[in-house]
């Protein structure tokens, strides 16, 4: 009991800390704040790592699709090359068989 006031244990401890232990209190707050920053930074790092892995997988899938498109383009290009050589060098012509009569297109 202090004078006519009756303080609780928490009030007495808080008063003592504010009067006598300012530096340890500041250090405690600094430790707690830095711990919170460490936890949030680790969480954000994990999220960004997972996002990066997803983007790498997507890039690999797009790379495979790009290679397949190049192969398809080369295959189709070889067909048109053969057709061009047949018409230019061998003087071959297209034939329309849809009407039953053979009609030569120029």
Short mmCIF file of N, CA, C and O in Angstrom, two decimals, residues 38-75:
data_model
loop_
_atom_site.label_atom_id
_atom_site.label_comp_id
_atom_site.label_asym_id
_atom_site.label_seq_id
_atom_site.Cartn_x
_atom_site.Cartn_y
_atom_site.Cartn_z
N UNK A 38 11.20 -10.41 -38.83
CA UNK A 38 11.83 -11.65 -39.30
C UNK A 38 10.77 -12.64 -39.76
O UNK A 38 10.88 -13.27 -40.82
N UNK A 39 9.71 -12.78 -38.98
CA UNK A 39 8.64 -13.72 -39.33
C UNK A 39 7.94 -13.30 -40.62
O UNK A 39 7.71 -14.12 -41.51
N UNK A 40 7.61 -12.00 -40.74
CA UNK A 40 6.94 -11.55 -41.96
C UNK A 40 7.85 -11.66 -43.18
O UNK A 40 7.40 -12.02 -44.27
N UNK A 41 9.14 -11.38 -43.01
CA UNK A 41 10.07 -11.50 -44.12
C UNK A 41 10.22 -12.95 -44.56
O UNK A 41 10.25 -13.25 -45.76
N UNK A 42 10.30 -13.86 -43.61
CA UNK A 42 10.40 -15.29 -43.95
C UNK A 42 9.14 -15.76 -44.68
O UNK A 42 9.23 -16.50 -45.66
N UNK A 43 7.99 -15.29 -44.25
CA UNK A 43 6.73 -15.67 -44.89
C UNK A 43 6.68 -15.14 -46.33
O UNK A 43 6.33 -15.88 -47.27
N UNK A 44 7.03 -13.88 -46.51
CA UNK A 44 7.03 -13.31 -47.87
C UNK A 44 8.05 -14.01 -48.76
O UNK A 44 7.80 -14.23 -49.94
N UNK A 45 9.20 -14.38 -48.20
CA UNK A 45 10.21 -15.09 -48.97
C UNK A 45 9.69 -16.44 -49.44
O UNK A 45 9.89 -16.83 -50.59
N UNK A 46 8.99 -17.14 -48.56
CA UNK A 46 8.41 -18.44 -48.95
C UNK A 46 7.36 -18.26 -50.05
O UNK A 46 7.29 -19.05 -50.99
N UNK A 47 6.53 -17.23 -49.93
CA UNK A 47 5.52 -16.97 -50.95
C UNK A 47 6.17 -16.65 -52.29
O UNK A 47 5.76 -17.17 -53.34
N UNK A 48 7.20 -15.82 -52.27
CA UNK A 48 7.89 -15.47 -53.51
C UNK A 48 8.62 -16.65 -54.11
O UNK A 48 8.67 -16.81 -55.34
N UNK A 49 9.18 -17.51 -53.28
CA UNK A 49 9.84 -18.71 -53.78
C UNK A 49 8.84 -19.65 -54.45
O UNK A 49 9.11 -20.20 -55.53
N UNK A 50 7.68 -19.81 -53.84
CA UNK A 50 6.64 -20.66 -54.45
C UNK A 50 6.17 -20.06 -55.77
O UNK A 50 5.96 -20.79 -56.76
N UNK A 51 6.01 -18.74 -55.82
CA UNK A 51 5.59 -18.08 -57.06
C UNK A 51 6.65 -18.24 -58.14
O UNK A 51 6.34 -18.49 -59.30
N UNK A 52 7.92 -18.13 -57.75
CA UNK A 52 9.00 -18.30 -58.71
C UNK A 52 9.02 -19.72 -59.28
O UNK A 52 9.21 -19.91 -60.48
N UNK A 53 8.81 -20.71 -58.42
CA UNK A 53 8.77 -22.09 -58.89
C UNK A 53 7.62 -22.29 -59.87
O UNK A 53 7.78 -22.98 -60.89
N UNK A 54 6.48 -21.68 -59.59
CA UNK A 54 5.33 -21.78 -60.49
C UNK A 54 5.66 -21.14 -61.84
O UNK A 54 5.32 -21.68 -62.90
N UNK A 55 6.32 -19.99 -61.81
CA UNK A 55 6.69 -19.31 -63.05
C UNK A 55 7.73 -20.11 -63.83
O UNK A 55 7.70 -20.13 -65.07
N UNK A 56 8.65 -20.77 -63.14
CA UNK A 56 9.64 -21.61 -63.83
C UNK A 56 8.94 -22.78 -64.53
O UNK A 56 9.26 -23.11 -65.68
N UNK A 57 7.97 -23.40 -63.84
CA UNK A 57 7.22 -24.49 -64.47
C UNK A 57 6.45 -24.00 -65.68
O UNK A 57 6.40 -24.67 -66.73
N UNK A 58 5.84 -22.83 -65.56
CA UNK A 58 5.09 -22.26 -66.69
C UNK A 58 6.03 -21.94 -67.85
O UNK A 58 5.70 -22.18 -69.01
N UNK A 59 7.22 -21.40 -67.53
CA UNK A 59 8.19 -21.10 -68.58
C UNK A 59 8.63 -22.37 -69.29
O UNK A 59 8.76 -22.41 -70.52
N UNK A 60 8.86 -23.45 -68.53
CA UNK A 60 9.26 -24.71 -69.14
C UNK A 60 8.17 -25.25 -70.06
O UNK A 60 8.47 -25.75 -71.16
N UNK A 61 6.91 -25.14 -69.62
CA UNK A 61 5.80 -25.60 -70.46
C UNK A 61 5.71 -24.78 -71.74
O UNK A 61 5.51 -25.33 -72.84
N UNK A 62 5.89 -23.47 -71.63
CA UNK A 62 5.86 -22.61 -72.82
C UNK A 62 7.05 -22.89 -73.74
O UNK A 62 6.92 -22.84 -74.97
N UNK A 63 8.19 -23.21 -73.15
CA UNK A 63 9.37 -23.54 -73.94
C UNK A 63 9.15 -24.82 -74.74
O UNK A 63 9.50 -24.91 -75.92
N UNK A 64 8.53 -25.81 -74.12
CA UNK A 64 8.23 -27.07 -74.81
C UNK A 64 7.23 -26.81 -75.94
O UNK A 64 7.39 -27.32 -77.06
N UNK A 65 6.21 -26.00 -75.65
CA UNK A 65 5.22 -25.68 -76.69
C UNK A 65 5.88 -24.94 -77.85
O UNK A 65 5.59 -25.20 -79.02
N UNK A 66 6.80 -24.02 -77.54
CA UNK A 66 7.52 -23.27 -78.58
C UNK A 66 8.34 -24.23 -79.46
O UNK A 66 8.33 -24.12 -80.69
N UNK A 67 9.03 -25.18 -78.84
CA UNK A 67 9.81 -26.15 -79.62
C UNK A 67 8.91 -26.99 -80.52
O UNK A 67 9.25 -27.26 -81.67
N UNK A 68 7.75 -27.39 -79.98
CA UNK A 68 6.81 -28.17 -80.80
C UNK A 68 6.29 -27.34 -81.98
O UNK A 68 6.12 -27.86 -83.08
N UNK A 69 6.04 -26.05 -81.75
CA UNK A 69 5.58 -25.19 -82.84
C UNK A 69 6.66 -25.01 -83.90
O UNK A 69 6.36 -24.98 -85.10
N UNK A 70 7.91 -24.92 -83.47
CA UNK A 70 9.00 -24.81 -84.45
C UNK A 70 9.10 -26.09 -85.27
O UNK A 70 9.28 -26.04 -86.50
N UNK A 71 8.98 -27.25 -84.61
CA UNK A 71 9.00 -28.52 -85.34
C UNK A 71 7.85 -28.60 -86.34
O UNK A 71 8.02 -29.04 -87.48
N UNK A 72 6.67 -28.18 -85.90
CA UNK A 72 5.50 -28.20 -86.80
C UNK A 72 5.70 -27.26 -87.97
O UNK A 72 5.37 -27.59 -89.11
N UNK A 73 6.24 -26.07 -87.70
CA UNK A 73 6.51 -25.12 -88.77
C UNK A 73 7.50 -25.69 -89.77
O UNK A 73 7.32 -25.57 -90.99
N UNK A 74 8.55 -26.34 -89.27
CA UNK A 74 9.53 -26.95 -90.17
C UNK A 74 8.91 -28.07 -91.00
O UNK A 74 9.22 -28.21 -92.17
N UNK A 75 8.05 -28.85 -90.37
CA UNK A 75 7.39 -29.95 -91.10
C UNK A 75 6.48 -29.39 -92.19
O UNK A 75 6.46 -29.89 -93.32
#
